[in-house]
PDB file of C-alpha atoms in Angstrom:
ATOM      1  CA  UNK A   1     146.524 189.716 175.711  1.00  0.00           C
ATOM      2  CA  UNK A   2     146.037 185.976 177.437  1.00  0.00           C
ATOM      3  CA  UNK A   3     143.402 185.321 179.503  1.00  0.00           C
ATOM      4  CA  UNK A   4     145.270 185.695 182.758  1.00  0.00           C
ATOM      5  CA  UNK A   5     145.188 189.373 181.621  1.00  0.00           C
ATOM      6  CA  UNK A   6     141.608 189.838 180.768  1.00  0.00           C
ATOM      7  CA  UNK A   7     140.306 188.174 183.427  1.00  0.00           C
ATOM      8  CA  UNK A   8     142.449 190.490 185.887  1.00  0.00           C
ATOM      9  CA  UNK A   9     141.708 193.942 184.001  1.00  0.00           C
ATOM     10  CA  UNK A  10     138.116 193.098 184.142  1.00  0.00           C
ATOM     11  CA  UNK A  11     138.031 192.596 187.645  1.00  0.00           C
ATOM     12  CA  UNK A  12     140.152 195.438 188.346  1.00  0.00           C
ATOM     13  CA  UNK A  13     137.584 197.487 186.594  1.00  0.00           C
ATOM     14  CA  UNK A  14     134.786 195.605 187.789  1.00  0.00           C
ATOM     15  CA  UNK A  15     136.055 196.644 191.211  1.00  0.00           C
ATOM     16  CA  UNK A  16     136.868 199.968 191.101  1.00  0.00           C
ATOM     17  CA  UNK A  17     134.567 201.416 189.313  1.00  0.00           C
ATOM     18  CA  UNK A  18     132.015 202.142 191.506  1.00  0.00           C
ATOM     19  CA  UNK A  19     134.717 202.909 194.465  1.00  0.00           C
ATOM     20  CA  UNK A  20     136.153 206.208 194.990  1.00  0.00           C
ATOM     21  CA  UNK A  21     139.678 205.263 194.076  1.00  0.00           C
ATOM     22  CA  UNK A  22     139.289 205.540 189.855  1.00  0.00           C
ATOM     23  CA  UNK A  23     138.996 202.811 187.659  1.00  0.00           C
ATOM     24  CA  UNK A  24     141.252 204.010 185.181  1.00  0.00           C
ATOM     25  CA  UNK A  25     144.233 205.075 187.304  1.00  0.00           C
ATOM     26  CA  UNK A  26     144.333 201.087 188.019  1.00  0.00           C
ATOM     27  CA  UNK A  27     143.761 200.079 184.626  1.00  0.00           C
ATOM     28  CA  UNK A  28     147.005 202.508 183.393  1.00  0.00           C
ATOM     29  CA  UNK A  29     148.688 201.706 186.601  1.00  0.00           C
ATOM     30  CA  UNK A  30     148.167 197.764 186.100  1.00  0.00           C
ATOM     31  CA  UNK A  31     149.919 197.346 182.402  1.00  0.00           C
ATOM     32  CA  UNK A  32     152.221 199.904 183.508  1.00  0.00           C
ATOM     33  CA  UNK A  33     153.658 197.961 186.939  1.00  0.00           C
ATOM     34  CA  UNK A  34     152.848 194.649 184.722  1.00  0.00           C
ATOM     35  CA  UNK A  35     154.808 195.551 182.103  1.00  0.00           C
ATOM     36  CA  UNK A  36     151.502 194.326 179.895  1.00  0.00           C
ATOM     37  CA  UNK A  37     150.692 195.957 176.281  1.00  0.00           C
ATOM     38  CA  UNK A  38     147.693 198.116 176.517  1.00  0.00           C
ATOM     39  CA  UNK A  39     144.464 196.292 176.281  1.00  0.00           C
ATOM     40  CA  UNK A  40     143.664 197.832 173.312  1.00  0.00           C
ATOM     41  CA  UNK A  41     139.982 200.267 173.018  1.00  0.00           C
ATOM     42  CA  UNK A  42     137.639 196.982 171.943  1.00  0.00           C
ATOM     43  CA  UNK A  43     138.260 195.158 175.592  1.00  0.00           C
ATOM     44  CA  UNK A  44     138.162 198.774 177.394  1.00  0.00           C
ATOM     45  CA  UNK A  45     134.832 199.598 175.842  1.00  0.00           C
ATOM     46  CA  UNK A  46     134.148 195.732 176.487  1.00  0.00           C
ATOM     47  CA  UNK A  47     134.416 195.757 180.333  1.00  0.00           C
ATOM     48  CA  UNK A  48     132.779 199.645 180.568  1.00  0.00           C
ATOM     49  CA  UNK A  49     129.541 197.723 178.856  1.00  0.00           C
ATOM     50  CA  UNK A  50     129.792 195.343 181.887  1.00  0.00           C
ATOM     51  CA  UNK A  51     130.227 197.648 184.298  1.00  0.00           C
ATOM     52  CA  UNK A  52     126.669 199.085 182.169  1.00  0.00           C
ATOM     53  CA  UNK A  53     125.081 196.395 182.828  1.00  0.00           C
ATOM     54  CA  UNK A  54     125.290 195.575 186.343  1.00  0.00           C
ATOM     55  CA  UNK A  55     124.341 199.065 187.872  1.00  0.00           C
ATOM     56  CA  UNK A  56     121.392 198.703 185.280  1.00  0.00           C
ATOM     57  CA  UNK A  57     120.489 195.015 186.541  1.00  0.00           C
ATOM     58  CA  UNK A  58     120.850 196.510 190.015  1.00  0.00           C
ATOM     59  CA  UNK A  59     118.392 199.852 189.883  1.00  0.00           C
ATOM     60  CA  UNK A  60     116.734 198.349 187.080  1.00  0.00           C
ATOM     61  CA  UNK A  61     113.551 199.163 189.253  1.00  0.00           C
ATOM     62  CA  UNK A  62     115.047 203.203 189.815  1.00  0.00           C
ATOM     63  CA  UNK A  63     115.289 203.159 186.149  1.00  0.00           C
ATOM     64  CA  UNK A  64     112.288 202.016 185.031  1.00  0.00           C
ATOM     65  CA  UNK A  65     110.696 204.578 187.097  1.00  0.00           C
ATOM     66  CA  UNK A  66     112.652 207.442 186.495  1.00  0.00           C
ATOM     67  CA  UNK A  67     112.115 206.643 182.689  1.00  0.00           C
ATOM     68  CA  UNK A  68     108.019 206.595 183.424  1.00  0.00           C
ATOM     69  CA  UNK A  69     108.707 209.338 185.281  1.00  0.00           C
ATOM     70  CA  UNK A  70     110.018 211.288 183.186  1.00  0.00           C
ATOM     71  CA  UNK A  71     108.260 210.829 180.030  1.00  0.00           C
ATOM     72  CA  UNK A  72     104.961 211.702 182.141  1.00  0.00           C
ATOM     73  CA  UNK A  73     107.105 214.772 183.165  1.00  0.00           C
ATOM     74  CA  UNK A  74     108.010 215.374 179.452  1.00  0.00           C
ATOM     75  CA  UNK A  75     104.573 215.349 177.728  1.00  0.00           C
ATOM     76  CA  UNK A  76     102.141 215.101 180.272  1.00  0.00           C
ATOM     77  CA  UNK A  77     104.021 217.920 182.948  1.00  0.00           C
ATOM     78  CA  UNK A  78     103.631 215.480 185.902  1.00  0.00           C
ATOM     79  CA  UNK A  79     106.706 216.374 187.992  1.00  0.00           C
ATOM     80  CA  UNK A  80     107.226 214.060 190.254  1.00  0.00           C
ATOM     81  CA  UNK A  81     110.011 212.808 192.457  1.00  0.00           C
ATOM     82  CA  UNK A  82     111.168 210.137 190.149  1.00  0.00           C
ATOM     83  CA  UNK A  83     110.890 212.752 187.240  1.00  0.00           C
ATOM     84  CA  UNK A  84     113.131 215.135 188.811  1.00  0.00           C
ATOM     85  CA  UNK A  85     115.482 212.679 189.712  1.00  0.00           C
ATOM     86  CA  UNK A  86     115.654 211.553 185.957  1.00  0.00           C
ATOM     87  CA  UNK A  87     116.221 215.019 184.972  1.00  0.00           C
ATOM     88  CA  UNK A  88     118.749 215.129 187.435  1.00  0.00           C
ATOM     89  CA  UNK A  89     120.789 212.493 185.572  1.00  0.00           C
ATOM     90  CA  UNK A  90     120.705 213.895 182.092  1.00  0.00           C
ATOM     91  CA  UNK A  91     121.556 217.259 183.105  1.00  0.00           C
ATOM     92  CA  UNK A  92     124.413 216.458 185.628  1.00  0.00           C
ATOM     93  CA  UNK A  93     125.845 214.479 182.461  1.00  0.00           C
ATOM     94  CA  UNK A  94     126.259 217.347 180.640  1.00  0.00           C
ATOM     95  CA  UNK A  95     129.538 219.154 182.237  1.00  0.00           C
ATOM     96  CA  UNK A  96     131.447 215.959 181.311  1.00  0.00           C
ATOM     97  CA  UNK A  97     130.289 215.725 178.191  1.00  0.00           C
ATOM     98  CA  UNK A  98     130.904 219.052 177.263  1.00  0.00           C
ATOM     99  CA  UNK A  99     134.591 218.737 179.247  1.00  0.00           C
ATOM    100  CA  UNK A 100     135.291 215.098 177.553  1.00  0.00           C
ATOM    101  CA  UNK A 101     134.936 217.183 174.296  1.00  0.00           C
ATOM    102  CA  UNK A 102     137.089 219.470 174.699  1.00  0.00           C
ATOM    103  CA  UNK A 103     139.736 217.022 176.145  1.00  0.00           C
ATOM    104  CA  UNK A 104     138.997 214.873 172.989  1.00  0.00           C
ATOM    105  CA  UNK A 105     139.892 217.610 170.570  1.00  0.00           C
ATOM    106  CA  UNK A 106     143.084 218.706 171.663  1.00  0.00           C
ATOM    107  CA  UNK A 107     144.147 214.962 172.686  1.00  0.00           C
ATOM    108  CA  UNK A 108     144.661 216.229 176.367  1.00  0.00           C
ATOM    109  CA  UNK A 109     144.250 213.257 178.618  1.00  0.00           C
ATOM    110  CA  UNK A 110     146.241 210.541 176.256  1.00  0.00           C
ATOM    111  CA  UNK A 111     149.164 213.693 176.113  1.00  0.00           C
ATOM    112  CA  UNK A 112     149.947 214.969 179.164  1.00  0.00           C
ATOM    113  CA  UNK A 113     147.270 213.378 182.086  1.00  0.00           C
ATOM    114  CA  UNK A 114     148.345 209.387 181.904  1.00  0.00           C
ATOM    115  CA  UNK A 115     151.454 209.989 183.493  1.00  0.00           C
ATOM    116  CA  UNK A 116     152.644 208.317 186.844  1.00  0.00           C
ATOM    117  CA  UNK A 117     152.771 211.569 188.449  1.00  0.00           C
ATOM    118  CA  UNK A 118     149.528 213.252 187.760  1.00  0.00           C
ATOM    119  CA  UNK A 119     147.476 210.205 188.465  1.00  0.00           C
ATOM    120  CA  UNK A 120     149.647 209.847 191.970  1.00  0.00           C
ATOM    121  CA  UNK A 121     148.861 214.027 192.259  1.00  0.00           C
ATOM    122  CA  UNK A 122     144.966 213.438 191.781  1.00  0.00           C
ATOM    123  CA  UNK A 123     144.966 210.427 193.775  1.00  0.00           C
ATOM    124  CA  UNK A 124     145.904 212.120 196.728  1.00  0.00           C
ATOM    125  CA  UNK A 125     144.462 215.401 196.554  1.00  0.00           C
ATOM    126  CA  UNK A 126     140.674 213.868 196.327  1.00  0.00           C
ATOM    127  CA  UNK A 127     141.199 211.435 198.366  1.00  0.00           C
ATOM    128  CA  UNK A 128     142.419 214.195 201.144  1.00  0.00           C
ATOM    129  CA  UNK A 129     139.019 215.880 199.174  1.00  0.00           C
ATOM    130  CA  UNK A 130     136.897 212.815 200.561  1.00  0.00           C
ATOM    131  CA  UNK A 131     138.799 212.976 203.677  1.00  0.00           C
ATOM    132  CA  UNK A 132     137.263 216.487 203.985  1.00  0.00           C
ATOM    133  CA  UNK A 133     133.560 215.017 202.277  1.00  0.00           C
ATOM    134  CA  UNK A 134     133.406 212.400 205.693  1.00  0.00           C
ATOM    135  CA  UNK A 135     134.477 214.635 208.548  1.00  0.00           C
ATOM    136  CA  UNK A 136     131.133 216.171 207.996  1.00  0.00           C
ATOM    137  CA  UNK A 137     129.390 213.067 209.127  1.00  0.00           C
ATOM    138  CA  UNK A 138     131.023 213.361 212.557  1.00  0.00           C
ATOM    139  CA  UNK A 139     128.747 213.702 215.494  1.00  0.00           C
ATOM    140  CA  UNK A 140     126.213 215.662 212.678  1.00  0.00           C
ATOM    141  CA  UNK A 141     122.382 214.828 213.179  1.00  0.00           C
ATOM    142  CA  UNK A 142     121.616 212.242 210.586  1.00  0.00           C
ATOM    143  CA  UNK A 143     118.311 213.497 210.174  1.00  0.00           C
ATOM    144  CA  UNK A 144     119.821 217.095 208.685  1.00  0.00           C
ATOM    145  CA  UNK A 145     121.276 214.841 205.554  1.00  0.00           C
ATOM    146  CA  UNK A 146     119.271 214.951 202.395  1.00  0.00           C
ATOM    147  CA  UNK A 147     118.686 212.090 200.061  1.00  0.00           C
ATOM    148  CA  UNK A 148     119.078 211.476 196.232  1.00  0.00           C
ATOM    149  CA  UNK A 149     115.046 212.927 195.575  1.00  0.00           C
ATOM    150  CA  UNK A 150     115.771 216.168 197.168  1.00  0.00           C
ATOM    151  CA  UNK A 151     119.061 217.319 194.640  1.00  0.00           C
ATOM    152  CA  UNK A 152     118.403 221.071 193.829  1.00  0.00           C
ATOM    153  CA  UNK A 153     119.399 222.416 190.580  1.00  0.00           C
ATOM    154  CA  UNK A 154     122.412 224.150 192.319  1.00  0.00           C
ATOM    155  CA  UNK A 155     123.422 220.650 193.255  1.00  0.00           C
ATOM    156  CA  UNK A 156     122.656 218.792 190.013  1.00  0.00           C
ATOM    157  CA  UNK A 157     125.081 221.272 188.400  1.00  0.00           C
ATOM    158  CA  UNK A 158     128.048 221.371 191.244  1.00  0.00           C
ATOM    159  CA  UNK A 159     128.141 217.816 191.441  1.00  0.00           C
ATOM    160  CA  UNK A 160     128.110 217.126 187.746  1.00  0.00           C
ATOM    161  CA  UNK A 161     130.947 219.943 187.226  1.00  0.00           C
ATOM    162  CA  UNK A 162     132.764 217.810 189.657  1.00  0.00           C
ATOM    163  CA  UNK A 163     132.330 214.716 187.733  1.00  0.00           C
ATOM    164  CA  UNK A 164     133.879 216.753 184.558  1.00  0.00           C
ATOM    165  CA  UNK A 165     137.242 216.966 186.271  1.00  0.00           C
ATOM    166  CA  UNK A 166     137.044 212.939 186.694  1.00  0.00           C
ATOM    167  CA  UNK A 167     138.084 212.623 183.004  1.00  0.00           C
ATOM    168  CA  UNK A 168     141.660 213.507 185.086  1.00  0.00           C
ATOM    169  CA  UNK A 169     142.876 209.827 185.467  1.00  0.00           C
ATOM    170  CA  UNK A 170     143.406 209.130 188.951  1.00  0.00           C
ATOM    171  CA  UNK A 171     140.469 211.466 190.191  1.00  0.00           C
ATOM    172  CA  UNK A 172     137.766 208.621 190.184  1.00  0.00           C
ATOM    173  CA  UNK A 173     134.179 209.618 188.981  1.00  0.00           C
ATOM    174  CA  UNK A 174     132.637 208.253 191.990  1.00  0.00           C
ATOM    175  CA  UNK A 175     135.016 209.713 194.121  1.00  0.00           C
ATOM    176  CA  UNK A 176     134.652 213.108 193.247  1.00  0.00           C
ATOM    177  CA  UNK A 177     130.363 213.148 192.826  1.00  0.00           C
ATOM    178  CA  UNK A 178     130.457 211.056 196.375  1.00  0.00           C
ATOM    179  CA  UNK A 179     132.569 214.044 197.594  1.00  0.00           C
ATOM    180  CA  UNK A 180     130.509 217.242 196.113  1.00  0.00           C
ATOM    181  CA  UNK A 181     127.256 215.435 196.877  1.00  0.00           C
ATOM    182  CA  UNK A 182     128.369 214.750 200.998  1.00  0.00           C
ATOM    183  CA  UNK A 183     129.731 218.455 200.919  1.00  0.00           C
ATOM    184  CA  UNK A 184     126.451 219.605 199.378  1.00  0.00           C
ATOM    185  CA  UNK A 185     124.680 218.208 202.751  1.00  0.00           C
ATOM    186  CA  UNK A 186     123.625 214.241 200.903  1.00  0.00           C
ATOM    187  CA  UNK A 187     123.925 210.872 203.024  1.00  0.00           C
ATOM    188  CA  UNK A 188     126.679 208.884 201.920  1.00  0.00           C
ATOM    189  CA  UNK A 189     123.670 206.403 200.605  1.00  0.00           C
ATOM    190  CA  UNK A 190     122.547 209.541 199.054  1.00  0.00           C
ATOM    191  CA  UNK A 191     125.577 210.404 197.240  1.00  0.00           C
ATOM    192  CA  UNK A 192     126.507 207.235 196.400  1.00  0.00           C
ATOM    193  CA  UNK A 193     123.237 206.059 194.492  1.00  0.00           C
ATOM    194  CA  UNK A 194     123.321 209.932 192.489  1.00  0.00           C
ATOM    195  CA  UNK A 195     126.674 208.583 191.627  1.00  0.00           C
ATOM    196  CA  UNK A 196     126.106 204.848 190.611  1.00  0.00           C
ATOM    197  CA  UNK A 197     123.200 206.544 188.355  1.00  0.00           C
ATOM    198  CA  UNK A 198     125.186 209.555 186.548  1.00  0.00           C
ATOM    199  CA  UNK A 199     127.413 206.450 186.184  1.00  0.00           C
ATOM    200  CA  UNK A 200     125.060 205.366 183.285  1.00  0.00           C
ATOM    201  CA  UNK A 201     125.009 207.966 181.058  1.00  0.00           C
ATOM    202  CA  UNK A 202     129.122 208.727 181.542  1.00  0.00           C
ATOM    203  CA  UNK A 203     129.737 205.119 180.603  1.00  0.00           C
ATOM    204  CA  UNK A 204     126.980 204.562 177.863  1.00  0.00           C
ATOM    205  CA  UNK A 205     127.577 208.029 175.946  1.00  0.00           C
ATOM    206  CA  UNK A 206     131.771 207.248 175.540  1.00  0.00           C
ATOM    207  CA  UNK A 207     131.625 204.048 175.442  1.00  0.00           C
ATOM    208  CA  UNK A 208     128.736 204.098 172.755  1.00  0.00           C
ATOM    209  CA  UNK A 209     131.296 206.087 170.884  1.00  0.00           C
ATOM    210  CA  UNK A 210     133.743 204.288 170.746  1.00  0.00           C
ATOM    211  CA  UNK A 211     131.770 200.985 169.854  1.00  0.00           C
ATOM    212  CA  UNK A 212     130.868 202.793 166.643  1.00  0.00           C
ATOM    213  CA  UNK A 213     134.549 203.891 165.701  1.00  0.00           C
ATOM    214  CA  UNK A 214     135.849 200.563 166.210  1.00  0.00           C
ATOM    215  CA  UNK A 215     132.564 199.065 164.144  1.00  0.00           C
ATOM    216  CA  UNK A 216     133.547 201.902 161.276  1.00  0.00           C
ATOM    217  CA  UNK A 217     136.889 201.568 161.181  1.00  0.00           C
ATOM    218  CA  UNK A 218     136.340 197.759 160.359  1.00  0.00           C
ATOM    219  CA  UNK A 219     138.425 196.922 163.326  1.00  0.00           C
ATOM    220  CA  UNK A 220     138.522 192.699 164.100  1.00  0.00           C
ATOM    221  CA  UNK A 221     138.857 191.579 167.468  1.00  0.00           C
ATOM    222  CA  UNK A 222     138.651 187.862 169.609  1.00  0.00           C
ATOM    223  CA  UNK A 223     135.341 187.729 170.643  1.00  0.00           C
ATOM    224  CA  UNK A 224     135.834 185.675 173.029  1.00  0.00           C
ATOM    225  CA  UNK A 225     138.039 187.678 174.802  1.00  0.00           C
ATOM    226  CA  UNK A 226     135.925 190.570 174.857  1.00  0.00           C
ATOM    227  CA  UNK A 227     132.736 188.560 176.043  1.00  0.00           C
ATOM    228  CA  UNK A 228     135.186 187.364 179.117  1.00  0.00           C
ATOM    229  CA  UNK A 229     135.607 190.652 179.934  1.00  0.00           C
ATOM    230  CA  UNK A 230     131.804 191.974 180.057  1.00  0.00           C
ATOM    231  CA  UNK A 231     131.069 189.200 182.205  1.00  0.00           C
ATOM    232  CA  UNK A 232     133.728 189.286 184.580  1.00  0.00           C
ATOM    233  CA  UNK A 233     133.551 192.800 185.255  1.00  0.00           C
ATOM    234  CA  UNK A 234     130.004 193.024 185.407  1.00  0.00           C
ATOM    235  CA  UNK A 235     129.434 190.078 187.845  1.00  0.00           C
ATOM    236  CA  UNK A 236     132.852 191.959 189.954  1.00  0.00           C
ATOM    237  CA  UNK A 237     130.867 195.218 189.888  1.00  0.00           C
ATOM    238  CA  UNK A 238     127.247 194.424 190.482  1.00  0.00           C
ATOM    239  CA  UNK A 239     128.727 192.592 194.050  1.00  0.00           C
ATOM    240  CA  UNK A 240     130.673 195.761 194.179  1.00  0.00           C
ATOM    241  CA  UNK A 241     127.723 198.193 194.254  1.00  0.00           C
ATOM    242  CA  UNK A 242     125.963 195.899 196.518  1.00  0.00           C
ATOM    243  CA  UNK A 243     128.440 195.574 199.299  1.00  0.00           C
ATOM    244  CA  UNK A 244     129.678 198.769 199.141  1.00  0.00           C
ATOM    245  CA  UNK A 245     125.681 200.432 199.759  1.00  0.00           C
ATOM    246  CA  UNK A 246     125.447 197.687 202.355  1.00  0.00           C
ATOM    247  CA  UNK A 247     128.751 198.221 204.353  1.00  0.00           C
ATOM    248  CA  UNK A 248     128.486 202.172 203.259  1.00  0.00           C
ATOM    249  CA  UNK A 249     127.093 203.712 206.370  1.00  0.00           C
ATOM    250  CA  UNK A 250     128.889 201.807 208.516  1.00  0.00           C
ATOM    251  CA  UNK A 251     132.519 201.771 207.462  1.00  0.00           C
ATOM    252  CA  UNK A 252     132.158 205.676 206.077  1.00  0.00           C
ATOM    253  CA  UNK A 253     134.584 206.975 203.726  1.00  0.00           C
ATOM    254  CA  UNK A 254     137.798 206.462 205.665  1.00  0.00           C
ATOM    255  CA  UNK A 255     139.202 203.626 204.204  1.00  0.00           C
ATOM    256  CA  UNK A 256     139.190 204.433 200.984  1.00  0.00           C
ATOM    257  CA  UNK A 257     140.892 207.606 201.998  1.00  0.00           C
ATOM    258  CA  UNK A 258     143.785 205.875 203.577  1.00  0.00           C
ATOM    259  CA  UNK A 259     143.917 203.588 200.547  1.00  0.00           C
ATOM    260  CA  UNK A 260     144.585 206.667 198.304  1.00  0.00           C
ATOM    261  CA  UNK A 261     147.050 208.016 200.349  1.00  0.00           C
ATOM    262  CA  UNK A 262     148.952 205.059 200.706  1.00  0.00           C
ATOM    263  CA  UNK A 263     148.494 204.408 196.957  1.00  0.00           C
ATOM    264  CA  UNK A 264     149.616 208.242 196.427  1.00  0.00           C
ATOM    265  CA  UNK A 265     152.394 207.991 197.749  1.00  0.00           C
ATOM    266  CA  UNK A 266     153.885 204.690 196.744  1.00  0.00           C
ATOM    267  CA  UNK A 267     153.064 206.084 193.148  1.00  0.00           C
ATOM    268  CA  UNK A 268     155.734 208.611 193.783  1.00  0.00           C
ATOM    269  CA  UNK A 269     158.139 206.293 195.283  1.00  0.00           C
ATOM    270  CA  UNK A 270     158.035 203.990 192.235  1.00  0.00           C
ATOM    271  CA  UNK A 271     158.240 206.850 190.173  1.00  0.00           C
ATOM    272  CA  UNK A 272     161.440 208.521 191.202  1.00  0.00           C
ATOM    273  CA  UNK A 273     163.177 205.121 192.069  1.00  0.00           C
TER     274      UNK A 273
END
């Protein structure tokens, strides 16, 4: 890897990872178009601690709460707002973490899901998915939409089943909790802050991981490169979070439905060329 290369993976994960249009589909589809060696799992688990830290920096206020919150919910049974929304998080993590298990043990993903044509296949399908998510925004009384403090349980566990099936690269984990949280009756704001904060578990739990393989196998690594990385992608993806909240409401889902068609389909036409 040169720098050119870490400083463009980073950003491409910095980017993406808070969009609907999956991080990892561009990170595969990047070295693959590129023709660049894969990064290697010490820079991947290197840019996913940037992408940690800024949506921690950025509802570092959320998540000091929700952590009061919840331990007054824990031991003292104070069940508020904040402590619901907190237990909203952990157990919405769960369905991945069971899924990513299972996935793990049979060597699934690395197998038979990194190909060209099931990221294109996923790509398309939820983004037509989201297509479906925004339509019911249309001329719909904004005042009928719920926000992130009012997730039932039924929700908590649809939307974090749907965030199991974004271990399929090309899905996108925000993509497919943005989708089951606007189907499930949340503002886009809504469903996009649920998502930026199940974000933190999926990325810490993983990526925890494999810090602690690499640090037991004995592995050695340029540090440099890998401190590059954290701060380019998490300076790409705290602007990210914040523009795309800002612009959210007002631009809707659309675009980034037309981008994963278009990037759907020229998948397929580079891979049967």
């Amino acid at each position: 890897m040169d720098w050119l290369q870490a400083i463009f993976l980073a950003l491409v994960q910095g980017l993406t990872e808070f969009l609907p249009v999956s991080s990892s589909a561009h990170l595969i589809l990047t070295s693959k178009i590129l023709g660049w060696q894969d990064q290697g799992l010490a820079f991947d688990v290197a840019v996913h601690v940037g992408t940690l830290t800024a949506v921690l920096i950025y509802f570092r206020k959320e998540v000091a709460d929700m952590i009061t919150a919840w331990f007054a919910s824990t031991f003292k049974g104070n069940h508020s707002p904040n402590a619901r929304l907190a237990w909203a998080v952990i157990l919405g993590t769960i369905p991945v973490g069971l899924f990513g298990l299972f996935l793990e043990a049979f060597d699934i993903v690395d197998n038979y899901l990194r190909a060209i044509p099931v990221i294109a296949t996923t790509t398309i399908v939820f983004g037509l998915l989201l297509a479906v998510a925004e339509k019911k925004y249309k001329n719909a009384d904004a005042k009928k939409f719920k926000d992130e403090y009012q997730l039932s349980w039924k929700d908590v566990a649809m939307i974090g089943g749907a965030q199991a099936l974004a271990l399929i690269p090309g899905t996108s984990r925000s993509g497919v909790t943005m989708t089951a949280a606007a189907l499930l009756g949340f503002t886009r704001t809504a469903a996009a802050r649920y998502s930026f904060l199940l974000s933190i578990p999926a990325i810490l739990l993983p990526g925890g991981l494999k810090g602690y393989q690499l640090v037991n196998e004995g592995a050695h690594f340029d540090w440099s490169f890998l401190i590059l990385g954290v701060m380019v992608s998490a300076i790409s993806a705290f602007a990210c979070i914040h523009l795309f909240l800002k612009w959210l409401e007002k631009i809707g889902f659309m675009p980034f439905v037309w981008y994963r068609l278009v990037l759907g389909i020229g998948l397929f036409v580079l891979f049967f060329l």
